[in-house]
Amino acid sequence: MQQRPDTLVTYAITAVVLAIVLAIRWRRTGRALPLRIERLWILPAILGVAVIASFASAPPHGIAWLFCASAMLLGAALGWQRGRMMRIDVDPVTHRLSQTSSPAALVLILAIVVLRQAARAEGAAVLHLDPIALSDMLLALAFGLIAAQRLEMFLRARRLLREAIPR
């Protein structure tokens, strides 16, 4: 199958942008950053509103709901694992939390992006879904991933903080 030139340009631009973002993220990997557990809910809430708005404007039909639910569960499983890969430390004196991103967590995100690109190219035809249903599934996957990652980090950080504070 011959690719159209505009499709190849789109893939090339996506690859360049992805390479730049990953290079920036890779440089930050291993650095401890402050972790504010009281703010971990913000990104999942924003993404949740976006998913609800998207589903409200063009709801999935038929079996696409099942695929969306499955994608969200898969995203939650991947997000929980990604959250577990994040190192969380508690300063023994100040009791401030910090997080250090794992290179494995970045590789996991890269794998998801590559799978998304493959699904975008072939997935809709294989699953007999329209592109809107495919994007709904990817939104559900992203929501599950972010929400579960943040939940796992919150629970673990709270536990570590309780253990660090003397009673």
mmCIF file of C-alpha atoms in Angstrom:
data_model
loop_
_atom_site.group_PDB
_atom_site.id
_atom_site.type_symbol
_atom_site.label_atom_id
_atom_site.label_comp_id
_atom_site.label_asym_id
_atom_site.label_seq_id
_atom_site.Cartn_x
_atom_site.Cartn_y
_atom_site.Cartn_z
ATOM 1 C CA MET A 1 0.000 0.000 0.000
ATOM 2 C CA GLN A 2 1.422 3.375 -1.062
ATOM 3 C CA GLN A 3 1.404 6.203 1.525
ATOM 4 C CA ARG A 4 0.313 9.641 0.371
ATOM 5 C CA PRO A 5 2.995 12.360 0.724
ATOM 6 C CA ASP A 6 0.864 14.414 3.153
ATOM 7 C CA THR A 7 0.485 11.328 5.379
ATOM 8 C CA LEU A 8 4.247 10.831 5.412
ATOM 9 C CA VAL A 9 4.759 14.500 6.326
ATOM 10 C CA THR A 10 2.280 14.100 9.190
ATOM 11 C CA TYR A 11 4.165 11.059 10.500
ATOM 12 C CA ALA A 12 7.501 12.886 10.162
ATOM 13 C CA ILE A 13 6.233 15.928 12.076
ATOM 14 C CA THR A 14 4.776 13.679 14.771
ATOM 15 C CA ALA A 15 8.094 11.826 15.074
ATOM 16 C CA VAL A 16 10.093 15.069 15.376
ATOM 17 C CA VAL A 17 7.753 16.526 18.016
ATOM 18 C CA LEU A 18 7.764 13.234 19.918
ATOM 19 C CA ALA A 19 11.572 13.062 19.792
ATOM 20 C CA ILE A 20 11.871 16.609 21.176
ATOM 21 C CA VAL A 21 9.378 15.963 23.983
ATOM 22 C CA LEU A 22 11.039 12.666 24.895
ATOM 23 C CA ALA A 23 14.505 14.264 24.889
ATOM 24 C CA ILE A 24 13.304 16.951 27.299
ATOM 25 C CA ARG A 25 11.587 14.377 29.500
ATOM 26 C CA TRP A 26 14.624 12.073 29.404
ATOM 27 C CA ARG A 27 16.836 14.886 30.710
ATOM 28 C CA ARG A 28 14.463 15.337 33.669
ATOM 29 C CA THR A 29 14.431 11.618 34.437
ATOM 30 C CA GLY A 30 16.279 10.898 37.639
ATOM 31 C CA ARG A 31 15.851 14.393 39.075
ATOM 32 C CA ALA A 32 13.863 14.744 42.269
ATOM 33 C CA LEU A 33 10.921 17.104 41.882
ATOM 34 C CA PRO A 34 8.586 18.292 44.632
ATOM 35 C CA LEU A 35 5.436 16.212 44.997
ATOM 36 C CA ARG A 36 2.329 17.932 46.268
ATOM 37 C CA ILE A 37 -0.218 15.227 46.962
ATOM 38 C CA GLU A 38 -2.981 17.783 47.404
ATOM 39 C CA ARG A 39 -2.647 18.626 43.682
ATOM 40 C CA LEU A 40 -2.566 15.111 42.234
ATOM 41 C CA TRP A 41 -6.321 15.169 41.521
ATOM 42 C CA ILE A 42 -6.192 18.202 39.185
ATOM 43 C CA LEU A 43 -4.958 16.559 35.950
ATOM 44 C CA PRO A 44 -7.322 13.543 36.202
ATOM 45 C CA ALA A 45 -10.223 15.929 36.874
ATOM 46 C CA ILE A 46 -9.421 18.064 33.819
ATOM 47 C CA LEU A 47 -8.993 14.985 31.635
ATOM 48 C CA GLY A 48 -12.195 13.483 33.069
ATOM 49 C CA VAL A 49 -14.140 16.612 32.092
ATOM 50 C CA ALA A 50 -12.647 16.457 28.593
ATOM 51 C CA VAL A 51 -13.610 12.780 28.239
ATOM 52 C CA ILE A 52 -17.154 13.446 29.478
ATOM 53 C CA ALA A 53 -17.508 16.410 27.104
ATOM 54 C CA SER A 54 -16.217 14.332 24.209
ATOM 55 C CA PHE A 55 -18.542 11.438 24.996
ATOM 56 C CA ALA A 56 -21.487 13.801 25.474
ATOM 57 C CA SER A 57 -20.973 15.506 22.117
ATOM 58 C CA ALA A 58 -20.514 12.265 20.157
ATOM 59 C CA PRO A 59 -21.278 9.224 22.316
ATOM 60 C CA PRO A 60 -19.820 5.868 21.328
ATOM 61 C CA HIS A 61 -22.333 3.480 19.781
ATOM 62 C CA GLY A 62 -22.872 -0.216 20.354
ATOM 63 C CA ILE A 63 -19.757 -2.260 20.978
ATOM 64 C CA ALA A 64 -17.611 0.891 21.003
ATOM 65 C CA TRP A 65 -18.743 1.363 24.645
ATOM 66 C CA LEU A 66 -17.217 -1.993 25.503
ATOM 67 C CA PHE A 67 -13.994 -1.072 23.730
ATOM 68 C CA CYS A 68 -13.897 2.269 25.589
ATOM 69 C CA ALA A 69 -14.428 0.555 28.948
ATOM 70 C CA SER A 70 -11.748 -2.010 28.113
ATOM 71 C CA ALA A 71 -9.364 0.758 27.061
ATOM 72 C CA MET A 72 -9.991 2.593 30.331
ATOM 73 C CA LEU A 73 -9.285 -0.577 32.340
ATOM 74 C CA LEU A 74 -6.124 -1.209 30.335
ATOM 75 C CA GLY A 75 -5.096 2.411 30.889
ATOM 76 C CA ALA A 76 -5.750 2.040 34.617
ATOM 77 C CA ALA A 77 -3.562 -1.072 34.783
ATOM 78 C CA LEU A 78 -0.774 0.671 32.856
ATOM 79 C CA GLY A 79 -1.166 3.825 34.952
ATOM 80 C CA TRP A 80 -0.988 1.893 38.214
ATOM 81 C CA GLN A 81 2.224 0.254 37.006
ATOM 82 C CA ARG A 82 3.627 3.601 35.865
ATOM 83 C CA GLY A 83 2.768 5.111 39.247
ATOM 84 C CA ARG A 84 4.617 2.264 40.971
ATOM 85 C CA MET A 85 7.682 3.066 38.841
ATOM 86 C CA MET A 86 7.824 6.598 40.253
ATOM 87 C CA ARG A 87 10.180 6.870 43.186
ATOM 88 C CA ILE A 88 8.717 8.840 46.087
ATOM 89 C CA ASP A 89 10.900 10.062 48.932
ATOM 90 C CA VAL A 90 10.139 11.842 52.189
ATOM 91 C CA ASP A 91 12.689 14.271 53.600
ATOM 92 C CA PRO A 92 13.302 13.021 57.169
ATOM 93 C CA VAL A 93 13.645 16.549 58.576
ATOM 94 C CA THR A 94 11.062 18.634 56.713
ATOM 95 C CA HIS A 95 8.716 15.773 55.749
ATOM 96 C CA ARG A 96 8.461 17.191 52.243
ATOM 97 C CA LEU A 97 7.706 14.734 49.473
ATOM 98 C CA SER A 98 9.650 14.436 46.250
ATOM 99 C CA GLN A 99 9.214 12.246 43.209
ATOM 100 C CA THR A 100 11.749 10.905 40.781
ATOM 101 C CA SER A 101 10.575 9.674 37.417
ATOM 102 C CA SER A 102 11.832 6.302 36.305
ATOM 103 C CA PRO A 103 13.294 5.737 32.825
ATOM 104 C CA ALA A 104 11.021 2.677 32.649
ATOM 105 C CA ALA A 105 7.988 4.945 33.109
ATOM 106 C CA LEU A 106 9.121 7.032 30.148
ATOM 107 C CA VAL A 107 9.643 3.911 28.027
ATOM 108 C CA LEU A 108 6.095 2.819 28.948
ATOM 109 C CA ILE A 109 4.691 6.126 27.673
ATOM 110 C CA LEU A 110 6.778 5.822 24.495
ATOM 111 C CA ALA A 111 5.361 2.330 23.900
ATOM 112 C CA ILE A 112 1.815 3.643 24.332
ATOM 113 C CA VAL A 113 2.456 6.446 21.826
ATOM 114 C CA VAL A 114 3.891 3.978 19.309
ATOM 115 C CA LEU A 115 0.886 1.679 19.785
ATOM 116 C CA ARG A 116 -1.426 4.670 19.313
ATOM 117 C CA GLN A 117 0.257 5.539 16.033
ATOM 118 C CA ALA A 118 -0.041 1.928 14.883
ATOM 119 C CA ALA A 119 -3.698 1.829 15.913
ATOM 120 C CA ARG A 120 -4.312 5.076 14.118
ATOM 121 C CA ALA A 121 -2.857 3.631 10.951
ATOM 122 C CA GLU A 122 -4.390 0.157 11.085
ATOM 123 C CA GLY A 123 -6.517 -0.221 14.210
ATOM 124 C CA ALA A 124 -9.772 1.281 13.006
ATOM 125 C CA ALA A 125 -9.854 -0.954 9.942
ATOM 126 C CA VAL A 126 -8.965 -4.100 11.888
ATOM 127 C CA LEU A 127 -11.554 -3.420 14.602
ATOM 128 C CA HIS A 128 -14.133 -2.135 12.100
ATOM 129 C CA LEU A 129 -14.398 1.131 14.042
ATOM 130 C CA ASP A 130 -14.629 4.647 12.800
ATOM 131 C CA PRO A 131 -11.882 7.129 13.720
ATOM 132 C CA ILE A 132 -14.163 8.843 16.275
ATOM 133 C CA ALA A 133 -14.629 5.554 18.163
ATOM 134 C CA LEU A 134 -10.883 4.954 18.044
ATOM 135 C CA SER A 135 -10.184 8.414 19.460
ATOM 136 C CA ASP A 136 -12.808 7.773 22.178
ATOM 137 C CA MET A 137 -10.960 4.595 23.148
ATOM 138 C CA LEU A 138 -7.650 6.452 23.263
ATOM 139 C CA LEU A 139 -9.194 9.160 25.437
ATOM 140 C CA ALA A 140 -10.523 6.493 27.798
ATOM 141 C CA LEU A 141 -7.092 4.838 27.871
ATOM 142 C CA ALA A 142 -5.411 8.168 28.686
ATOM 143 C CA PHE A 143 -7.921 8.929 31.435
ATOM 144 C CA GLY A 144 -7.487 5.505 33.017
ATOM 145 C CA LEU A 145 -3.712 5.810 32.821
ATOM 146 C CA ILE A 146 -3.480 9.277 34.387
ATOM 147 C CA ALA A 147 -6.139 8.686 37.047
ATOM 148 C CA ALA A 148 -4.677 5.351 38.219
ATOM 149 C CA GLN A 149 -1.119 6.663 38.188
ATOM 150 C CA ARG A 150 -2.071 9.650 40.318
ATOM 151 C CA LEU A 151 -4.164 7.507 42.675
ATOM 152 C CA GLU A 152 -1.315 5.042 43.215
ATOM 153 C CA MET A 153 1.136 7.878 43.841
ATOM 154 C CA PHE A 154 -1.272 9.571 46.259
ATOM 155 C CA LEU A 155 -1.873 6.417 48.296
ATOM 156 C CA ARG A 156 1.815 5.529 48.467
ATOM 157 C CA ALA A 157 2.926 9.092 49.273
ATOM 158 C CA ARG A 158 0.352 9.381 52.048
ATOM 159 C CA ARG A 159 1.496 6.048 53.517
ATOM 160 C CA LEU A 160 5.181 7.075 53.340
ATOM 161 C CA LEU A 161 4.365 10.395 54.974
ATOM 162 C CA ARG A 162 2.472 8.672 57.816
ATOM 163 C CA GLU A 163 5.419 6.331 58.372
ATOM 164 C CA ALA A 164 7.928 9.224 58.418
ATOM 165 C CA ILE A 165 6.084 11.366 60.974
ATOM 166 C CA PRO A 166 6.806 10.125 64.513
ATOM 167 C CA ARG A 167 3.789 9.563 66.711
#
